[in-house]
Amino acid sequence: MSGILIVAEVDAGALRPEFWELATVARAMSASVPGDVAVAVIGAGVDAAARQAAGARPDKLHVIDDERLANPWPEAHAAALIQLCGELAPRMVLAPRTILGAEMAARLAVRRGWPLVQDAVKLEVAPEGALTAVRPVSGGAVAATVRAGPGPWVVVPRPRAFAPLEPVEQFEVAPARHAFAPPALATACGTPKRIALEGLGVDRARIVVSGGGGLGGPGPFALLREVADLMGGAVGASRVAVDSGWAAQAQQVGLTGKTIAPDLYIAVGISGAIQHLVGCSSSQVIVAVNSDPAAPIFGVANYGVVGDWKEVMTAFRDTLAARAPQSGRAA
Amino acid sequence: MRAVVCLKQVIDPLTPATSLALDARDKKIRASAASPPVINGFDEQGIEAALRLRETIKDLEIVCVAAGDRFNADVMKRALAVGADQLVLVQDPSLDTWNSYPIAAALAAAIRQIGGADLILCGRQGSDWDNGLVPYILAELLAMPLLTLARRVSVTDGKRVEIERVLADGSMTMEAALPAVVTVTSELGPLRLPSVAARLSAARKKPRQIALAELGVAEAPAPAPEVVDLAIPVTGRNCTFIEAADGSVAGARLAETLLQAGTVRLGGER
């Protein structure tokens, strides 16, 4: 019997970075959850990702490598995870809060009748065996403490709530290979259409400058880019801006997009709908620039400017540019 | 052909935290009477998906089904005002719960009671507890395939449903045979506004009330965690507004403030 099973999500051949946050959680939990720490690598052509995941020094590495798992097909990936859980009987399954990972977790939990703890920012297993977790609810307005019995549990930690584990290099653990034997699958999927993003991604940047519907068009994103460049940051966007075609989908911050926790988040022309706040409310400092003083974004902001975004951000850029060490930029 | 849209009545997510009260005994979040509830926004997008389907499937019957503790009829009737044919409300105090299982069981039983569904549309999650589990449990209870996070839903030949599923960096198409459960995401777009004529005809329609006891839902095992505490996070921010004569002065002042606080560092200092 395994103690903890970490789901290592492989996206287009690469190990998703959330894995290292799950590895941190697993290490902390292994003191109170007896048994091995195992990693499940599920996908097609995952050898390189599996080698990378070995850097978390798990006791076991389980691999299901199958062509049918090449696409992020939720039902198939969940079937692979459910199969592995049947074979390994883990007490705790850790899955990333990504679009695929969260769905695999939900499908596993419902199929097996295991309690699911989502969006956990704090986790503790008591000596008598109950799992206690803290998670935001109501879009972050309230923190709920939830408790689940002796397990097994399915746990989906909140992105960026746990520091990523530093991988060790050249750690060898022989993978145990399992043949994928799914039941009949009721859904089918096509090949994903992906839109690549150039430059620093919002999920890794320490400073993110985001634009929303209030900007009124794609043009203003050039100004946000200049501001972000001055600070070494990335440019993000709300769903409205992405849906309107003003920004790329990979820039989207929020429920369907990225959940981020940068040191500084500047929201320009973003009203702060709940699905956006879910993605940015963990930022250290939030600055909101909006013409509507009643915009909900001010409710989560540390600093707010009520006014015309164009005036505010142009002056903001010029002030930064004037203070920059070698101001090679014509403002 | 019948589409069922599952609805939940929730606290308006735009309710300021200062208008929320935490019920320590029952472990519930309550909004003050001044903040009326709303239909969960993601579920409204489920209604919109159904209305768009009816533009091509003329005989599509749209039934909205909600399960909850008590309902604000005016709020829930918005579903009828935008064009749903029927609104079914399953009511019981036990349905005011964090646990997704009893809610899904009530919805499944109500759907069976009204004669089933060819397509069940759900919002991706409730904006209150953010569990997003009801569609998964529904699909399991009704033994239907589940497709999630649709930004577009279409039905081909009345036999199959195809969706465009959103991904973090793109999308992909997925399909399944009907009957099926589909969840929609905010990318699908907001619910349309009701026409005056529809609003008037909706005013004459009455929701159908079903008591949970009538449905004979067996007490299901409920493998959900229980809520043991609720708190307003102490990180609740206090917004400092930068006041200035115009936007340019405010923008410059904002930059100076962030530089002074060390929040922004320029050039090689990072």
Coordinates of C-alpha atoms in Angstrom, one line a residue:
Chain A
M1 CA 0.0 0.0 0.0
S2 CA 1.3 3.4 -0.9
G3 CA 1.0 6.3 1.4
I4 CA 0.9 9.3 -0.9
L5 CA 0.5 9.2 -4.7
I6 CA 1.4 12.4 -6.6
V7 CA -0.1 12.9 -10.0
A8 CA 2.6 14.2 -12.3
E9 CA 0.8 15.9 -15.2
V10 CA 2.6 15.8 -18.5
D11 CA 1.6 18.5 -21.0
A12 CA 2.9 18.1 -24.5
G13 CA 5.7 16.0 -23.3
A14 CA 6.8 18.3 -20.5
L15 CA 6.3 17.8 -16.8
R16 CA 4.0 20.6 -15.5
P17 CA 5.7 22.8 -12.9
E18 CA 2.9 22.4 -10.4
F19 CA 4.4 19.0 -9.7
W20 CA 7.1 20.5 -7.6
E21 CA 4.6 22.2 -5.3
L22 CA 2.8 18.8 -4.9
A23 CA 6.2 17.3 -4.1
T24 CA 6.6 19.8 -1.3
V25 CA 3.2 18.9 0.1
A26 CA 4.0 15.2 -0.1
R27 CA 7.2 15.6 1.8
A28 CA 5.5 17.5 4.6
M29 CA 2.6 15.0 4.7
S30 CA 4.8 11.9 4.6
A31 CA 5.6 12.5 8.3
S32 CA 2.0 11.8 9.3
V33 CA 0.8 9.6 6.4
P34 CA 2.6 6.2 6.7
G35 CA 3.8 4.4 3.6
D36 CA 5.7 5.2 0.4
V37 CA 5.6 8.4 -1.5
A38 CA 4.9 7.5 -5.1
V39 CA 4.6 9.4 -8.3
A40 CA 2.2 8.6 -11.2
V41 CA 3.3 9.8 -14.6
I42 CA 0.4 9.4 -17.1
G43 CA 0.5 10.3 -20.8
A44 CA 2.1 9.3 -24.1
G45 CA 5.9 9.5 -24.6
V46 CA 6.5 10.4 -21.0
D47 CA 10.0 9.0 -20.4
A48 CA 11.7 12.4 -20.2
A49 CA 9.0 13.7 -17.8
A50 CA 9.3 10.6 -15.7
R51 CA 13.1 11.1 -15.4
Q52 CA 12.5 14.7 -14.4
A53 CA 9.9 13.7 -11.8
A54 CA 12.4 11.4 -10.3
G55 CA 14.2 14.5 -9.1
A56 CA 11.6 14.7 -6.3
R57 CA 13.2 11.5 -4.9
P58 CA 10.0 9.4 -4.6
D59 CA 10.1 5.9 -3.3
K60 CA 8.3 4.7 -6.4
L61 CA 7.7 5.9 -9.9
H62 CA 4.6 4.5 -11.7
V63 CA 4.2 5.1 -15.4
I64 CA 1.3 4.6 -17.7
D65 CA 2.5 5.4 -21.2
D66 CA -0.1 4.9 -23.9
E67 CA -1.0 6.6 -27.2
R68 CA -4.6 7.1 -26.0
L69 CA -3.3 9.4 -23.3
A70 CA -1.5 11.7 -25.8
N71 CA -4.2 14.4 -25.6
P72 CA -5.5 15.9 -22.4
W73 CA -8.6 13.7 -22.5
P74 CA -10.1 13.9 -19.0
E75 CA -12.0 10.6 -19.0
A76 CA -9.0 8.6 -20.3
H77 CA -6.5 10.2 -17.9
A78 CA -8.9 9.8 -15.0
A79 CA -9.3 6.1 -16.0
A80 CA -5.6 5.6 -15.9
L81 CA -5.4 7.3 -12.4
I82 CA -8.4 5.2 -11.1
Q83 CA -6.6 2.1 -12.4
L84 CA -3.4 2.9 -10.6
C85 CA -5.2 3.8 -7.4
G86 CA -6.9 0.3 -7.6
E87 CA -3.5 -1.3 -7.9
L88 CA -1.6 0.9 -5.3
A89 CA -4.3 1.7 -2.8
P90 CA -2.9 5.0 -1.7
R91 CA -4.1 6.9 1.4
M92 CA -3.6 10.3 -0.1
V93 CA -3.7 11.3 -3.8
L94 CA -2.3 14.7 -4.7
A95 CA -3.3 16.2 -8.0
P96 CA -2.5 19.6 -9.5
R97 CA -5.2 22.3 -9.8
T98 CA -4.9 22.5 -13.5
I99 CA -7.8 22.0 -16.0
L100 CA -6.9 18.3 -16.5
G101 CA -5.5 17.6 -13.0
A102 CA -8.6 19.0 -11.1
E103 CA -10.9 16.9 -13.3
M104 CA -8.9 13.7 -12.8
A105 CA -9.2 14.3 -9.1
A106 CA -12.9 14.9 -9.2
R107 CA -13.6 11.8 -11.3
L108 CA -11.4 9.7 -9.1
A109 CA -13.1 11.0 -5.9
V110 CA -16.6 10.5 -7.2
R111 CA -15.9 7.0 -8.7
R112 CA -14.2 5.7 -5.5
G113 CA -16.4 7.7 -3.0
W114 CA -13.3 9.3 -1.5
P115 CA -13.5 12.8 0.0
L116 CA -12.1 15.5 -2.2
V117 CA -10.3 18.5 -0.7
Q118 CA -9.9 21.2 -3.3
D119 CA -7.9 24.4 -3.3
A120 CA -6.1 23.6 0.0
V121 CA -3.7 26.2 1.3
K122 CA -3.0 24.4 4.5
L123 CA -3.1 20.7 5.3
E124 CA -2.6 18.6 8.4
V125 CA -3.1 15.0 9.2
A126 CA -3.9 14.4 12.9
P127 CA -2.4 11.4 14.8
E128 CA -5.8 9.8 15.0
G129 CA -6.0 10.0 11.2
A130 CA -8.3 12.8 10.2
L131 CA -7.3 15.2 7.5
T132 CA -7.9 18.9 8.1
A133 CA -7.5 21.5 5.4
V134 CA -8.0 25.2 5.0
R135 CA -9.3 26.5 1.7
P136 CA -10.8 29.7 0.3
V137 CA -14.5 29.7 -0.6
S138 CA -16.8 32.3 -2.0
G139 CA -14.1 33.6 -4.3
G140 CA -11.6 34.0 -1.4
A141 CA -13.9 36.1 0.8
V142 CA -14.1 33.4 3.4
A143 CA -11.6 30.7 4.5
A144 CA -13.2 27.4 5.3
T145 CA -11.6 24.7 7.5
V146 CA -12.7 21.3 6.4
R147 CA -12.2 17.9 7.9
A148 CA -12.3 14.5 6.3
G149 CA -12.2 11.1 8.0
P150 CA -9.4 8.6 7.9
G151 CA -9.0 8.5 4.1
P152 CA -8.2 7.7 1.4
W153 CA -8.4 11.4 0.4
V154 CA -8.0 13.2 -2.9
V155 CA -6.3 16.5 -2.3
V156 CA -5.8 19.4 -4.8
P157 CA -3.6 22.0 -3.4
R158 CA -4.1 25.7 -4.4
P159 CA -1.5 26.7 -6.9
R160 CA 1.3 28.8 -5.5
A161 CA 0.2 28.1 -1.9
F162 CA 3.2 25.8 -1.4
A163 CA 6.8 26.5 -2.4
P164 CA 8.1 24.2 -5.2
L165 CA 10.5 21.5 -4.1
E166 CA 14.1 21.9 -5.4
P167 CA 14.7 18.8 -7.6
V168 CA 17.9 16.8 -7.0
E169 CA 19.8 16.0 -10.2
Q170 CA 20.6 12.5 -11.4
F171 CA 18.3 10.6 -8.9
E172 CA 17.6 7.3 -10.4
V173 CA 14.4 5.3 -9.6
A174 CA 13.4 2.5 -11.9
P175 CA 9.9 3.2 -13.2
A176 CA 7.2 0.6 -12.7
R177 CA 5.3 0.4 -16.0
H178 CA 1.6 -0.4 -16.0
A179 CA -0.3 -1.3 -19.1
F180 CA -3.3 1.0 -19.6
A181 CA -6.5 -1.1 -19.3
P182 CA -9.4 1.3 -19.3
P183 CA -13.1 0.3 -19.3
A184 CA -15.1 1.4 -22.3
L185 CA -14.9 5.2 -22.5
A186 CA -18.0 7.2 -23.2
T187 CA -16.4 10.4 -24.5
A188 CA -14.1 11.2 -27.3
C189 CA -11.7 14.1 -27.9
G190 CA -10.0 15.8 -30.8
T191 CA -6.5 17.2 -30.9
P192 CA -6.1 20.4 -28.9
K193 CA -5.6 23.7 -30.7
R194 CA -3.0 25.6 -28.7
I195 CA -2.1 29.2 -29.0
A196 CA 1.6 29.8 -28.1
L197 CA 2.6 32.7 -25.9
E198 CA 5.8 34.7 -26.4
G199 CA 7.7 36.3 -23.5
L200 CA 7.4 35.7 -19.8
G201 CA 4.3 33.8 -18.7
V202 CA 2.0 35.3 -16.1
D203 CA 2.3 32.2 -13.9
R204 CA 6.1 32.6 -13.4
A205 CA 6.5 36.4 -13.3
R206 CA 7.0 38.3 -10.0
I207 CA 5.1 41.3 -11.4
V208 CA 2.0 41.0 -13.6
V209 CA 0.2 43.9 -15.3
S210 CA -3.2 42.8 -16.4
G211 CA -5.8 44.5 -18.7
G212 CA -9.5 44.0 -18.9
G213 CA -12.7 45.0 -20.6
G214 CA -12.3 48.6 -19.5
L215 CA -9.4 49.1 -21.9
G216 CA -11.8 48.9 -24.8
G217 CA -9.5 47.3 -27.4
P218 CA -6.2 45.6 -28.1
G219 CA -4.1 48.8 -28.6
P220 CA -3.7 49.6 -24.9
F221 CA -2.0 46.3 -24.2
A222 CA 1.1 47.9 -25.8
L223 CA 1.2 50.4 -23.0
L224 CA 0.8 47.6 -20.4
R225 CA 3.7 45.8 -22.1
E226 CA 5.9 48.8 -21.7
V227 CA 5.1 49.1 -18.1
A228 CA 5.7 45.4 -17.5
D229 CA 9.0 45.6 -19.3
L230 CA 10.2 48.4 -17.1
M231 CA 9.6 46.3 -14.0
G232 CA 10.6 43.0 -15.5
G233 CA 7.1 41.7 -15.4
A234 CA 4.5 39.9 -17.6
V235 CA 1.3 41.1 -19.2
G236 CA -1.9 39.3 -18.1
A237 CA -5.5 39.7 -19.1
S238 CA -9.1 39.1 -17.9
R239 CA -11.5 36.8 -19.6
V240 CA -13.3 39.7 -21.2
A241 CA -10.1 40.9 -22.8
V242 CA -9.1 37.4 -24.0
D243 CA -12.6 36.6 -25.3
S244 CA -12.6 39.9 -27.2
G245 CA -9.3 38.9 -28.9
W246 CA -7.2 41.6 -27.3
A247 CA -4.9 39.2 -25.6
A248 CA -3.8 35.6 -25.9
Q249 CA -5.6 32.9 -23.9
A250 CA -2.3 31.9 -22.2
Q251 CA -2.3 35.3 -20.6
Q252 CA -5.7 34.8 -19.0
V253 CA -5.7 35.2 -15.2
G254 CA -8.7 33.6 -13.4
L255 CA -10.7 30.5 -13.0
T256 CA -10.1 29.0 -16.5
G257 CA -6.8 30.8 -16.9
K258 CA -4.0 30.9 -14.5
T259 CA -4.1 31.1 -10.7
I260 CA -1.2 33.4 -9.9
A261 CA 0.4 34.8 -6.8
P262 CA 3.0 37.4 -7.9
D263 CA 4.6 39.9 -5.6
L264 CA 2.7 42.7 -7.4
Y265 CA -0.5 42.5 -9.5
I266 CA -1.7 45.6 -11.3
A267 CA -5.2 45.3 -12.6
V268 CA -6.1 47.9 -15.2
G269 CA -9.7 48.3 -16.4
I270 CA -10.6 45.0 -14.7
S271 CA -13.8 45.2 -12.7
G272 CA -13.0 42.1 -10.7
A273 CA -15.6 39.5 -11.4
I274 CA -15.4 36.5 -9.1
Q275 CA -13.8 34.3 -11.7
H276 CA -11.0 36.8 -12.1
L277 CA -10.5 37.3 -8.4
V278 CA -10.1 33.6 -7.9
G279 CA -7.0 33.7 -10.0
C280 CA -5.3 36.8 -8.5
S281 CA -6.4 37.2 -4.9
S282 CA -3.3 35.5 -3.5
S283 CA -1.0 38.2 -4.9
Q284 CA 1.1 39.9 -2.3
V285 CA 0.2 43.4 -3.4
I286 CA -2.8 44.3 -5.6
V287 CA -3.1 47.6 -7.4
A288 CA -6.4 48.5 -9.1
V289 CA -6.9 51.2 -11.7
N290 CA -10.5 51.6 -12.7
S291 CA -12.9 54.4 -13.6
D292 CA -15.7 52.8 -11.6
P293 CA -15.2 53.4 -7.8
A294 CA -17.7 50.6 -7.1
A295 CA -15.7 48.0 -9.0
P296 CA -15.3 44.9 -6.9
I297 CA -11.6 44.8 -7.7
F298 CA -11.0 47.6 -5.1
G299 CA -12.3 45.2 -2.5
V300 CA -9.2 43.1 -2.8
A301 CA -6.7 45.9 -3.7
N302 CA -4.0 47.4 -1.5
Y303 CA -3.8 50.5 -3.7
G304 CA -6.5 51.9 -5.9
V305 CA -6.7 54.7 -8.4
V306 CA -10.2 55.8 -9.5
G307 CA -9.7 57.4 -12.9
D308 CA -8.9 57.2 -16.6
W309 CA -6.6 54.2 -17.1
K310 CA -4.8 55.9 -20.0
E311 CA -3.8 59.0 -18.1
V312 CA -2.9 57.0 -15.0
M313 CA -0.8 54.3 -16.8
T314 CA 0.9 56.7 -19.1
A315 CA 2.1 58.8 -16.2
F316 CA 3.0 55.6 -14.3
R317 CA 5.1 54.5 -17.2
D318 CA 6.8 57.9 -17.6
T319 CA 7.6 58.1 -13.9
L320 CA 9.2 54.6 -13.9
A321 CA 11.1 55.3 -17.2
A322 CA 12.5 58.5 -15.7
R323 CA 13.8 56.6 -12.7
A324 CA 15.1 53.6 -14.6
P325 CA 18.9 53.2 -14.3
Q326 CA 19.8 53.6 -18.0
S327 CA 16.7 55.1 -19.4
G328 CA 17.3 54.0 -23.0
R329 CA 13.6 54.2 -23.7
A330 CA 11.9 57.1 -25.3
A331 CA 8.8 57.5 -23.2
Chain B
M1 CA -35.9 16.7 -27.1
R2 CA -35.4 18.0 -23.6
A3 CA -32.6 19.9 -22.1
V4 CA -32.4 20.2 -18.3
V5 CA -30.4 23.1 -16.9
C6 CA -29.3 22.7 -13.2
L7 CA -29.5 25.8 -11.2
K8 CA -28.3 26.9 -7.8
Q9 CA -29.3 29.9 -5.8
V10 CA -26.3 31.5 -4.3
I11 CA -25.2 34.6 -2.4
D12 CA -24.4 37.3 -4.9
P13 CA -20.6 37.0 -5.4
L14 CA -20.5 40.8 -5.6
T15 CA -21.8 41.1 -2.0
P16 CA -19.0 43.0 -0.1
A17 CA -17.4 40.9 2.6
T18 CA -18.7 43.4 5.2
S19 CA -22.3 42.3 4.3
L20 CA -21.5 38.6 5.0
A21 CA -22.1 37.0 8.3
L22 CA -20.6 33.7 9.4
D23 CA -23.0 31.4 11.2
A24 CA -20.5 29.7 13.6
R25 CA -23.0 27.0 14.7
D26 CA -24.3 25.9 11.4
K27 CA -21.1 26.7 9.5
K28 CA -22.9 28.7 6.9
I29 CA -22.2 32.0 5.2
R30 CA -25.2 34.3 5.3
A31 CA -25.7 37.6 3.4
S32 CA -27.7 40.4 4.9
A33 CA -31.3 40.9 3.7
A34 CA -30.2 43.9 1.8
S35 CA -28.2 41.6 -0.6
P36 CA -30.6 39.4 -2.5
P37 CA -29.3 36.0 -3.8
V38 CA -28.7 35.3 -7.5
I39 CA -28.8 32.4 -9.8
N40 CA -25.2 31.0 -9.8
G41 CA -23.5 32.9 -12.7
F42 CA -22.1 29.7 -14.2
D43 CA -25.5 28.1 -14.2
E44 CA -26.9 31.2 -16.0
Q45 CA -24.5 30.4 -18.7
G46 CA -26.0 26.9 -18.8
I47 CA -29.3 28.5 -19.5
E48 CA -27.7 30.6 -22.3
A49 CA -26.2 27.4 -23.8
A50 CA -29.7 25.8 -23.9
L51 CA -31.3 28.9 -25.4
R52 CA -28.6 28.9 -28.2
L53 CA -29.3 25.2 -28.8
R54 CA -33.0 26.0 -29.3
E55 CA -32.1 28.4 -32.1
T56 CA -31.4 25.3 -34.2
I57 CA -33.5 22.6 -32.4
K58 CA -36.9 24.1 -32.7
D59 CA -38.7 21.6 -30.5
L60 CA -36.2 21.8 -27.7
E61 CA -37.9 21.9 -24.3
I62 CA -35.8 23.7 -21.7
V63 CA -36.5 22.7 -18.1
C64 CA -34.5 24.4 -15.3
V65 CA -34.2 22.4 -12.1
A66 CA -32.8 23.7 -8.8
A67 CA -32.3 22.1 -5.4
G68 CA -32.0 24.1 -2.3
D69 CA -33.1 25.1 1.2
R70 CA -35.5 27.9 0.2
F71 CA -35.8 30.0 -2.9
N72 CA -36.3 33.6 -3.7
A73 CA -39.0 33.1 -6.4
D74 CA -38.4 36.4 -8.1
V75 CA -34.7 35.6 -8.5
M76 CA -35.3 32.0 -9.8
K77 CA -38.0 33.1 -12.2
R78 CA -35.4 34.9 -14.2
A79 CA -34.9 31.5 -15.8
L80 CA -38.5 31.6 -17.1
A81 CA -38.2 35.2 -18.2
V82 CA -35.3 34.5 -20.5
G83 CA -37.2 31.6 -22.1
A84 CA -37.1 28.4 -20.1
D85 CA -40.3 26.4 -20.5
Q86 CA -40.4 25.1 -17.0
L87 CA -38.8 25.8 -13.6
V88 CA -38.7 23.0 -11.0
L89 CA -37.7 23.8 -7.5
V90 CA -36.8 21.0 -5.1
Q91 CA -36.9 22.3 -1.6
D92 CA -35.7 21.0 1.7
P93 CA -33.7 22.4 4.6
S94 CA -31.2 19.6 4.3
L95 CA -30.2 21.0 0.9
D96 CA -28.5 24.1 2.4
T97 CA -25.3 22.2 2.6
W98 CA -21.7 22.3 1.6
N99 CA -21.9 18.7 0.6
S100 CA -22.4 18.2 -3.1
Y101 CA -23.8 14.6 -2.8
P102 CA -27.3 15.3 -1.4
I103 CA -27.8 18.2 -3.9
A104 CA -26.8 16.0 -6.8
A105 CA -29.0 13.2 -5.5
A106 CA -32.0 15.6 -5.3
L107 CA -31.3 16.9 -8.8
A108 CA -31.0 13.4 -10.2
A109 CA -34.2 12.3 -8.6
A110 CA -36.1 15.4 -9.8
I111 CA -34.8 14.8 -13.4
R112 CA -36.1 11.2 -13.2
Q113 CA -39.4 12.4 -11.8
I114 CA -40.0 14.8 -14.7
G115 CA -39.3 12.1 -17.2
G116 CA -35.6 12.3 -17.8
A117 CA -33.4 14.5 -20.0
D118 CA -31.6 14.2 -23.3
L119 CA -29.0 16.7 -22.3
I120 CA -28.2 18.1 -18.8
L121 CA -26.4 21.4 -18.7
C122 CA -24.6 22.6 -15.5
G123 CA -22.4 25.5 -14.6
R124 CA -18.8 24.5 -14.0
Q125 CA -19.1 25.2 -10.3
G126 CA -21.1 27.1 -7.7
S127 CA -19.6 30.5 -6.8
D128 CA -20.3 29.9 -3.2
W129 CA -18.5 26.8 -2.2
D130 CA -16.5 26.3 -5.4
N131 CA -16.6 22.5 -5.1
G132 CA -17.8 21.9 -8.7
L133 CA -18.6 18.3 -7.9
V134 CA -22.4 18.2 -8.6
P135 CA -22.0 17.5 -12.4
Y136 CA -19.6 14.6 -11.7
I137 CA -22.0 13.0 -9.2
L138 CA -25.0 13.6 -11.5
A139 CA -23.2 11.9 -14.4
E140 CA -22.3 9.0 -12.1
L141 CA -25.9 8.7 -10.6
L142 CA -27.6 8.9 -14.0
A143 CA -24.9 6.8 -15.8
M144 CA -24.3 9.4 -18.4
P145 CA -21.1 10.6 -20.1
L146 CA -19.7 13.9 -18.8
L147 CA -18.1 16.6 -20.9
T148 CA -16.8 19.6 -19.1
L149 CA -15.8 23.3 -19.5
A150 CA -17.7 23.9 -22.7
R151 CA -17.5 27.3 -24.4
R152 CA -19.7 26.0 -27.2
V153 CA -22.3 23.2 -27.3
S154 CA -23.9 21.7 -30.3
V155 CA -26.1 18.7 -30.9
T156 CA -25.8 16.6 -34.1
D157 CA -28.8 14.6 -35.4
G158 CA -30.4 14.7 -32.0
K159 CA -28.0 11.8 -31.0
R160 CA -24.6 13.3 -30.1
V161 CA -23.4 16.3 -28.3
E162 CA -20.2 18.1 -29.3
I163 CA -18.5 20.7 -27.3
E164 CA -15.5 23.0 -27.6
R165 CA -13.7 22.6 -24.3
V166 CA -11.5 25.4 -23.0
L167 CA -7.9 24.7 -22.1
A168 CA -5.4 27.0 -20.4
D169 CA -3.8 27.7 -23.7
G170 CA -6.4 26.9 -26.3
S171 CA -9.3 24.5 -26.8
M172 CA -10.3 21.1 -28.0
T173 CA -13.4 19.5 -29.3
M174 CA -15.0 16.6 -27.4
E175 CA -18.1 14.6 -28.0
A176 CA -20.4 11.9 -26.5
A177 CA -23.6 10.2 -27.2
L178 CA -26.8 11.6 -25.7
P179 CA -28.1 11.6 -23.0
A180 CA -25.1 13.3 -21.5
V181 CA -24.1 15.9 -18.9
V182 CA -22.2 19.0 -20.0
T183 CA -20.7 21.7 -17.9
V184 CA -20.3 25.2 -19.3
T185 CA -17.7 27.8 -18.4
S186 CA -17.8 31.6 -18.3
E187 CA -16.1 31.7 -21.7
L188 CA -19.5 30.7 -23.2
G189 CA -20.7 34.2 -22.5
P190 CA -23.3 35.8 -20.3
L191 CA -27.0 35.0 -20.2
R192 CA -29.1 37.2 -22.6
L193 CA -31.5 39.7 -21.3
P194 CA -35.2 38.8 -21.3
S195 CA -37.4 40.3 -23.9
V196 CA -40.4 42.3 -22.7
A197 CA -42.9 39.7 -24.2
A198 CA -41.0 36.8 -22.6
R199 CA -40.9 38.6 -19.2
L200 CA -44.7 39.1 -19.4
S201 CA -45.4 35.5 -20.3
A202 CA -43.0 34.3 -17.6
A203 CA -44.9 36.4 -15.0
R204 CA -47.9 34.1 -15.6
K205 CA -45.8 30.9 -15.3
K206 CA -45.4 29.3 -11.9
P207 CA -42.5 27.3 -10.8
R208 CA -43.3 23.6 -10.0
Q209 CA -42.4 22.9 -6.4
I210 CA -41.4 19.4 -5.4
A211 CA -40.7 18.5 -1.8
L212 CA -37.6 16.4 -1.4
A213 CA -39.6 13.8 0.5
E214 CA -41.8 13.2 -2.6
L215 CA -38.7 12.2 -4.5
G216 CA -37.8 9.4 -2.2
V217 CA -34.1 10.0 -2.3
A218 CA -32.4 7.4 -0.2
E219 CA -29.9 8.8 2.4
A220 CA -26.8 8.4 0.3
P221 CA -23.4 7.9 1.7
A222 CA -21.8 11.3 1.6
P223 CA -18.0 11.0 1.3
A224 CA -17.5 14.8 1.5
P225 CA -15.4 16.6 4.1
E226 CA -17.3 18.6 6.7
V227 CA -16.8 22.2 7.3
V228 CA -15.6 22.7 10.9
D229 CA -14.8 26.4 10.8
L230 CA -15.3 29.5 8.7
A231 CA -13.4 32.8 9.0
I232 CA -13.0 36.0 7.1
P233 CA -9.3 35.9 6.2
V234 CA -7.2 38.4 8.2
T235 CA -5.5 39.2 5.0
G236 CA -8.6 41.2 4.0
R237 CA -7.1 44.2 2.4
N238 CA -7.7 47.8 3.0
C239 CA -7.5 49.7 -0.1
T240 CA -5.5 52.9 0.0
F241 CA -6.9 55.2 -2.7
I242 CA -4.4 57.5 -4.4
E243 CA -6.3 60.7 -4.7
A244 CA -5.1 63.4 -7.1
A245 CA -6.4 66.2 -9.2
D246 CA -6.2 64.1 -12.4
G247 CA -5.2 60.7 -13.7
S248 CA -1.7 61.8 -14.6
V249 CA -0.8 63.1 -11.2
A250 CA -2.4 59.9 -9.7
G251 CA -0.4 57.7 -12.0
A252 CA 2.9 59.4 -11.1
R253 CA 2.0 59.3 -7.4
L254 CA 1.2 55.6 -7.7
A255 CA 4.6 54.9 -9.2
E256 CA 6.4 56.9 -6.5
T257 CA 4.4 55.0 -3.8
L258 CA 5.2 51.6 -5.1
L259 CA 8.9 52.5 -5.6
Q260 CA 9.1 53.9 -2.0
A261 CA 7.5 50.8 -0.6
G262 CA 10.0 48.7 -2.4
T263 CA 7.2 46.9 -4.2
V264 CA 8.6 48.0 -7.5
R265 CA 12.4 47.9 -8.2
L266 CA 13.8 49.0 -11.5
G267 CA 16.6 47.7 -13.7
G268 CA 19.2 45.3 -12.2
E269 CA 18.0 45.6 -8.7
R270 CA 15.7 42.6 -9.0

